Every structure is written in structure tokens, then in C-alpha cells.
PDB file of C-alpha atoms in Angstrom:
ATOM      1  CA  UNK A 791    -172.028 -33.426 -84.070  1.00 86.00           C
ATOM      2  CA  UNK A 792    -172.932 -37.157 -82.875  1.00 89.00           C
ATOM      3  CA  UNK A 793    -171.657 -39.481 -85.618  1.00 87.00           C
ATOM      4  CA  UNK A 794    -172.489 -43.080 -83.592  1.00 87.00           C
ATOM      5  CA  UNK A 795    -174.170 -43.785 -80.701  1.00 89.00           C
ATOM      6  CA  UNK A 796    -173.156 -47.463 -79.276  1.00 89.00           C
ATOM      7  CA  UNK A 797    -174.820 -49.432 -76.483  1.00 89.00           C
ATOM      8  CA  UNK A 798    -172.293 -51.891 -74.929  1.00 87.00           C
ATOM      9  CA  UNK A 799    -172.439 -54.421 -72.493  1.00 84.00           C
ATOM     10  CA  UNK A 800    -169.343 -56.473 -71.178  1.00 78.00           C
ATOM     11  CA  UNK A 801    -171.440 -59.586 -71.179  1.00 77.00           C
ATOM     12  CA  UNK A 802    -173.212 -59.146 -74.975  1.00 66.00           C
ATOM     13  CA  UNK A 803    -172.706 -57.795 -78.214  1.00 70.00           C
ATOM     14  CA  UNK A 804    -173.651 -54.319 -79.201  1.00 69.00           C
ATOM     15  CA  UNK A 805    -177.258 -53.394 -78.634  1.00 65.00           C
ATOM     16  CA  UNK A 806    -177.624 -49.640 -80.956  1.00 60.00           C
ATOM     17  CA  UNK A 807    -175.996 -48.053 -83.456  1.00 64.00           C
ATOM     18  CA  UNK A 808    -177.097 -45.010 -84.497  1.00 63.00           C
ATOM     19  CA  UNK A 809    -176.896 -45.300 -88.207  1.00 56.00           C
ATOM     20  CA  UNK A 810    -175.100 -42.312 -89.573  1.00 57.00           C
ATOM     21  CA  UNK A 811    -174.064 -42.885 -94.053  1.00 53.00           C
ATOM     22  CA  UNK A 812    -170.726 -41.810 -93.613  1.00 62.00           C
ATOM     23  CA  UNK A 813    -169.373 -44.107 -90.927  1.00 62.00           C
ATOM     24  CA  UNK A 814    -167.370 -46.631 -93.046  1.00 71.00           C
ATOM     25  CA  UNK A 815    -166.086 -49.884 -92.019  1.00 75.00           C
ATOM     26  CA  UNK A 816    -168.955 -50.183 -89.128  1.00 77.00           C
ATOM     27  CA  UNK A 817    -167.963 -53.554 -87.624  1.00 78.00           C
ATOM     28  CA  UNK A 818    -164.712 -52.974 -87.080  1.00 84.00           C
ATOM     29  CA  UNK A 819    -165.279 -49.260 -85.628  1.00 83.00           C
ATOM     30  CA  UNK A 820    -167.470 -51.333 -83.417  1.00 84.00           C
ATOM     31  CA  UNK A 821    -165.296 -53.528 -82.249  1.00 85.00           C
ATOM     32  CA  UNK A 822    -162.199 -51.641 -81.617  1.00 88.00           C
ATOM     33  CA  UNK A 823    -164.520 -48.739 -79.886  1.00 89.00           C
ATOM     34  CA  UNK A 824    -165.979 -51.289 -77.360  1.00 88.00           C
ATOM     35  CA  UNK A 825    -162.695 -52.906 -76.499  1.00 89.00           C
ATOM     36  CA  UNK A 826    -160.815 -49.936 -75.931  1.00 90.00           C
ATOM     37  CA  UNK A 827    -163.848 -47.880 -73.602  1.00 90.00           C
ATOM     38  CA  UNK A 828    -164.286 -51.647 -72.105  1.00 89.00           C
ATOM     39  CA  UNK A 829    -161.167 -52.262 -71.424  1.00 90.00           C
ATOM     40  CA  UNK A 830    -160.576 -48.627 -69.485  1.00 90.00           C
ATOM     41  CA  UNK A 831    -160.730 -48.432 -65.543  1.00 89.00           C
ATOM     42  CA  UNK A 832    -163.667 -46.627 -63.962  1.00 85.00           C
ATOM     43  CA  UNK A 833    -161.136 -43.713 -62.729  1.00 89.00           C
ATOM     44  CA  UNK A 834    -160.157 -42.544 -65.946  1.00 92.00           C
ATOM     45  CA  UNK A 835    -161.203 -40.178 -68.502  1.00 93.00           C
ATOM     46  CA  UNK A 836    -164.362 -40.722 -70.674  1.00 94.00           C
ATOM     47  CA  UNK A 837    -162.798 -39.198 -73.506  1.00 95.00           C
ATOM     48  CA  UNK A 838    -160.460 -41.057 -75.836  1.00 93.00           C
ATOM     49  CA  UNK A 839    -158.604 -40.497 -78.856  1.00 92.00           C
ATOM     50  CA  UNK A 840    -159.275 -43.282 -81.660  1.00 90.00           C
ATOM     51  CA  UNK A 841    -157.371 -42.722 -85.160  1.00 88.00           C
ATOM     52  CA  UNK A 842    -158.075 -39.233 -84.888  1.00 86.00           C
ATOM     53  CA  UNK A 843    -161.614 -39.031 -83.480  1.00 88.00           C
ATOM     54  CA  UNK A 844    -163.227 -37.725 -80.651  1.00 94.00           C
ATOM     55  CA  UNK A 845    -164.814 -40.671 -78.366  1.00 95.00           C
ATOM     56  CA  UNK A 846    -166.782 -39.635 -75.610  1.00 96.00           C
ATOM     57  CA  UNK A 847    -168.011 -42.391 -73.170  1.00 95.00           C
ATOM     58  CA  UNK A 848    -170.185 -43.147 -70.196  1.00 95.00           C
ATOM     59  CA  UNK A 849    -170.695 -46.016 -68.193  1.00 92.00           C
ATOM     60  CA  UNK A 850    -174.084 -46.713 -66.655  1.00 91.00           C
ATOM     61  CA  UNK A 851    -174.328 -50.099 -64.520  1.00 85.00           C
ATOM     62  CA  UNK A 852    -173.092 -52.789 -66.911  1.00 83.00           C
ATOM     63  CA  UNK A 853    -173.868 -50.582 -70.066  1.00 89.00           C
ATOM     64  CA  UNK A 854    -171.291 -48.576 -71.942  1.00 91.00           C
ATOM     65  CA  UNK A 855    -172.842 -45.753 -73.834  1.00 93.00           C
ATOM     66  CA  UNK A 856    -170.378 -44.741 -76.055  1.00 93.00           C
ATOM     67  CA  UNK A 857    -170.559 -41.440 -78.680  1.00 93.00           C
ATOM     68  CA  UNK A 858    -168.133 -40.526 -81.469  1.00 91.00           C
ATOM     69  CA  UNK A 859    -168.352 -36.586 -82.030  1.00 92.00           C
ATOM     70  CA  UNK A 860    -166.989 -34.319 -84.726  1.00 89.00           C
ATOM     71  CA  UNK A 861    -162.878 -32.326 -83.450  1.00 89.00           C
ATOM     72  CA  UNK A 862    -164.465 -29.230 -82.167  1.00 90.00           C
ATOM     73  CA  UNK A 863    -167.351 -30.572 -80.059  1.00 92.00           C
ATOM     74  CA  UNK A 864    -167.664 -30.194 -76.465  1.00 93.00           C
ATOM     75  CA  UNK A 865    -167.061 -33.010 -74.912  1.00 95.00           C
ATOM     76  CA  UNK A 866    -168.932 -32.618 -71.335  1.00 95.00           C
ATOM     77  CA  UNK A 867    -172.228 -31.514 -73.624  1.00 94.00           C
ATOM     78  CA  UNK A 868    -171.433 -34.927 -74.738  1.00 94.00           C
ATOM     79  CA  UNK A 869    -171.896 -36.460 -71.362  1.00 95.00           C
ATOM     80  CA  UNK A 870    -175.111 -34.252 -70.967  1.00 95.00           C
ATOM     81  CA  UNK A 871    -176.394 -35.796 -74.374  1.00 94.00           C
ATOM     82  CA  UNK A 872    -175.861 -39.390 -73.062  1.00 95.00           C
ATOM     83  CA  UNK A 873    -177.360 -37.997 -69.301  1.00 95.00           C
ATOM     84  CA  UNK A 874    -180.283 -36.937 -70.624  1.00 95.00           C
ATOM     85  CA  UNK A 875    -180.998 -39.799 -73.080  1.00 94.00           C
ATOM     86  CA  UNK A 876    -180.336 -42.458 -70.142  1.00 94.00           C
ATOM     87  CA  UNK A 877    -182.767 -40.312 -67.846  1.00 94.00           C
ATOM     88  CA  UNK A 878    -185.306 -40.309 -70.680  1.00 95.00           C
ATOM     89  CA  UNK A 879    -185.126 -44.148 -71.041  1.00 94.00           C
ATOM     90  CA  UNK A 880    -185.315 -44.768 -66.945  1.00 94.00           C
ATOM     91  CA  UNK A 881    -188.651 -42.512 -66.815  1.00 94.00           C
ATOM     92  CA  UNK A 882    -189.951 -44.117 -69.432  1.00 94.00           C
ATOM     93  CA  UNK A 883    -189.302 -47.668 -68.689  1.00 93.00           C
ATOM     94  CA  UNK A 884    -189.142 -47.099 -65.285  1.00 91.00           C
ATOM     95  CA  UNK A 885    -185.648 -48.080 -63.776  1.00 88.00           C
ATOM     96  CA  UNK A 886    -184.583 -49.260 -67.266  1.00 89.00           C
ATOM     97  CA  UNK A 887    -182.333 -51.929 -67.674  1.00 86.00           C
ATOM     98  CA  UNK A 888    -180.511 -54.163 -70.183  1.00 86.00           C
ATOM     99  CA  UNK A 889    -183.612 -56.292 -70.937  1.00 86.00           C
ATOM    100  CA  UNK A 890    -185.425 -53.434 -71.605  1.00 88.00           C
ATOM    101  CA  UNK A 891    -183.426 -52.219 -74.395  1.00 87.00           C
ATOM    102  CA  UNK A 892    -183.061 -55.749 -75.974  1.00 83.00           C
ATOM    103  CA  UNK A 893    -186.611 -55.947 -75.905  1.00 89.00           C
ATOM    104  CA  UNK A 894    -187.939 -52.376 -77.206  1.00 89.00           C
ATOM    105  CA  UNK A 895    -184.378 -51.118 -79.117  1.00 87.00           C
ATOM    106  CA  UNK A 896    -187.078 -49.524 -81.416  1.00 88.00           C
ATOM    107  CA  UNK A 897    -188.383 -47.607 -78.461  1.00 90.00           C
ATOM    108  CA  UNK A 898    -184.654 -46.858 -77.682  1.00 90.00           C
ATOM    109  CA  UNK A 899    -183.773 -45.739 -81.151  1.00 88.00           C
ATOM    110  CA  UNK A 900    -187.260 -43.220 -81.137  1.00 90.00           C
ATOM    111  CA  UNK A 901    -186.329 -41.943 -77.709  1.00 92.00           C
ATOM    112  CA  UNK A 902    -183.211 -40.843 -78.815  1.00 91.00           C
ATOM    113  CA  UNK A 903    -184.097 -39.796 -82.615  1.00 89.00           C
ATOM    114  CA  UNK A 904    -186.197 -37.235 -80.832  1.00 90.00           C
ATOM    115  CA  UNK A 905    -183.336 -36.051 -78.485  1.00 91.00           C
ATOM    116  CA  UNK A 906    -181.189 -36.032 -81.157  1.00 89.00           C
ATOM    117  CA  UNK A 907    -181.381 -35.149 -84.835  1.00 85.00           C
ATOM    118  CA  UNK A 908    -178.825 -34.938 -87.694  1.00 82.00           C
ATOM    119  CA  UNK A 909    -175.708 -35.534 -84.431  1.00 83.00           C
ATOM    120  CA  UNK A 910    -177.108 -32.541 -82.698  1.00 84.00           C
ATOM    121  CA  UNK A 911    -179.129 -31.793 -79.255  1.00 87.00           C
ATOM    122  CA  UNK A 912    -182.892 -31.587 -80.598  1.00 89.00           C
ATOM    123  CA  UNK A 913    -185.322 -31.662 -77.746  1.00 87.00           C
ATOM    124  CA  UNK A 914    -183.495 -30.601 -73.998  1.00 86.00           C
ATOM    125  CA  UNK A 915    -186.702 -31.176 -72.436  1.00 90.00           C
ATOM    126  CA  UNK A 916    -187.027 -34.902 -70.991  1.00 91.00           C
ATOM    127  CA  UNK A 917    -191.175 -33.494 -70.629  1.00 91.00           C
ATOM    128  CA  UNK A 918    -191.206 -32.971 -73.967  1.00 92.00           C
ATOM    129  CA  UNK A 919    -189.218 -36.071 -75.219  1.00 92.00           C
ATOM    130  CA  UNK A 920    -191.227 -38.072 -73.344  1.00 91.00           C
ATOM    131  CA  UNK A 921    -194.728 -36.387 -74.432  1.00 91.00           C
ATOM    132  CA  UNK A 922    -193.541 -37.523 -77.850  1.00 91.00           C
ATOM    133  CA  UNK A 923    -192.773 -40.782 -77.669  1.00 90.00           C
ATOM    134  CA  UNK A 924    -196.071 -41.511 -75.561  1.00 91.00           C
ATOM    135  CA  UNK A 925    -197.828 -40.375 -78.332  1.00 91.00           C
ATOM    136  CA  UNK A 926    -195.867 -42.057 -81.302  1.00 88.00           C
ATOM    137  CA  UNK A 927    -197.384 -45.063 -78.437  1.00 88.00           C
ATOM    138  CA  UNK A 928    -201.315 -44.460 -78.366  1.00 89.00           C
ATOM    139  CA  UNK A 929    -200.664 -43.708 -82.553  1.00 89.00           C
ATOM    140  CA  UNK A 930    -199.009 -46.534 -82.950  1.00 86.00           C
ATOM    141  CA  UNK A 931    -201.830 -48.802 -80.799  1.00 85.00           C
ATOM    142  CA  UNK A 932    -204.803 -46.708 -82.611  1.00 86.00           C
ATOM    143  CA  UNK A 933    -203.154 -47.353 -86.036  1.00 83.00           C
ATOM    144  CA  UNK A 934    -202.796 -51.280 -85.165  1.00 82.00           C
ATOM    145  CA  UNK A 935    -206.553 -51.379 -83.516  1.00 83.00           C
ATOM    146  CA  UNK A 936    -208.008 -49.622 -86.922  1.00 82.00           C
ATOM    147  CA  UNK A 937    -205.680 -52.207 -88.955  1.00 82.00           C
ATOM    148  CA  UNK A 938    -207.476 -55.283 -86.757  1.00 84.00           C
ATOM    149  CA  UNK A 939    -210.975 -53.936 -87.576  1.00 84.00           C
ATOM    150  CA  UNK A 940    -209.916 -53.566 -91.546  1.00 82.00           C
ATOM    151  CA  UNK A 941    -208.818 -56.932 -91.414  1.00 83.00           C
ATOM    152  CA  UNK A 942    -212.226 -58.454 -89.912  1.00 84.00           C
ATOM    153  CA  UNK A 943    -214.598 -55.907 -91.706  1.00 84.00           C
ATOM    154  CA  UNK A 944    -213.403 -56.117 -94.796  1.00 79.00           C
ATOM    155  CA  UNK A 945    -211.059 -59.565 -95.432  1.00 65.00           C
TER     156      UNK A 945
END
């Protein structure tokens, strides 16, 4: 099970947290997460031990996507998880990048709510993911054009 998902740059604070009710003490999790997968080499491991947790890490350009998963999780399914969520994200965006993320997070945070739900794999499909969250879009527009006429008809 995924407990966090953080988004880490070296140059700026933490973009996403997945918010999870039993993750105590959030800011300095945060913190001490990010320094230690920041501070590692690009040759080592992207699995490390913190106070007894599982933290399973993968750096993409200048971002640091960084999962926390339950003692008897896999951790290369793991890797997959935060594969397939990045891929989602660059064929949506198209060649996504920092800005992009800092600019839509809530698109970020729906992409990845429908890859993953209650810390486990939903959707394996990026199709399917991405069918989704194109229609959550035209909703979204439709519900915010129908809201406009409302607001002229009947203000």
C-alpha cells in the first residue's frame, strides 16, 4: 500500500502530497524524506530504510518522486506505480515538466487518484487513465459554461 506520494525538486519546496489520515507529523516526514532521497547519488538504490519504513524513490530530470509503502510491498511494483503515473502526466501534458505540475497540481493529484486508490494500483491502463481524466476535462468545461449562462440568464 502507497501511504505518501511526494514531488520534489532540488531547487523548490514540495509540490504533492498525497494526503493519506494516518501519516502523522507531515512536515517533518517531508523534510527528512526529501533530504535523505536528495541527498543520495544517482548510482544507488531507490529504496531506503527511514525509522522503519519502506521508501521507494525515483528520480525523473530534476524531480524526485518519492513513495512510502507498507513492510511487505514490492518494491519494483513501486517503481512501476511511479513509471506509469510519470508516463500518464507526459502524454497528457505533453513532455511534462516542473511548470506543469505547479500550474495544474489538481490535474496531477486527479491523474494519479485514478491510478491509484486507497495506496493501491487502480487503473494499469495509461488509455484508460487518460480517457478519464479527459473527460473529468470537457465535464468540468460543460459544468463551468452552464454555470456562465445561469449567471447571465438568471442574476
Amino acid at each position: 500500500m502507497i501511504n505518501y506520494v511526494l514531488l520534489v525538486s532540488r531547487q523548490a519546496p514540495t509540490r504533492e502530497m498525497v494526503r493519506h489520515p494516518h501519516v502523522k507529523g507531515k512536515a517533518k516526514i517531508v523534510q527528512e524524506v526529501s533530504q535523505l532521497a536528495l541527498s543520495r547519488r544517482p548510482r544507488m538504490c531507490n529504496f531506503l530504510e527511514y525509522k522503519g519504513r519502506k521508501i521507494v524513490y525515483r528520480r525523473y530530470a530534476s524531480l524526485f518522486f518519492i513513495c512510502e509503502i507498507g513492510e511487505n510491498d514490492n518494491e519494483l511494483v513501486t517503481l512501476e506505480v511511479i513509471h506509469r503515473y510519470v508516463e500518464v502526466l507526459d502524454k497528457y501534458f505533453g513532455n511534462v515538466c516542473e511548470m506543469d505540475l505547479i500550474f495544474n497540481f489538481q490535474k496531477a493529484y486527479a491523474i494519479l487518484d485514478e491510478l491509484v486508490l486507497a495506496g493501491e494500483m487502480q487503473e494499469t491502463s495509461r488509455g484508460t487513465v487518460l480517457q478519464a481524466t479527459e473527460a473529468s476535462d470537457v465535464w468540468e468545461e460543460n459544468d463551468q459554461i452552464r454555470a456562465a449562462i445561469n449567471e447571465a440568464y438568471f442574476a
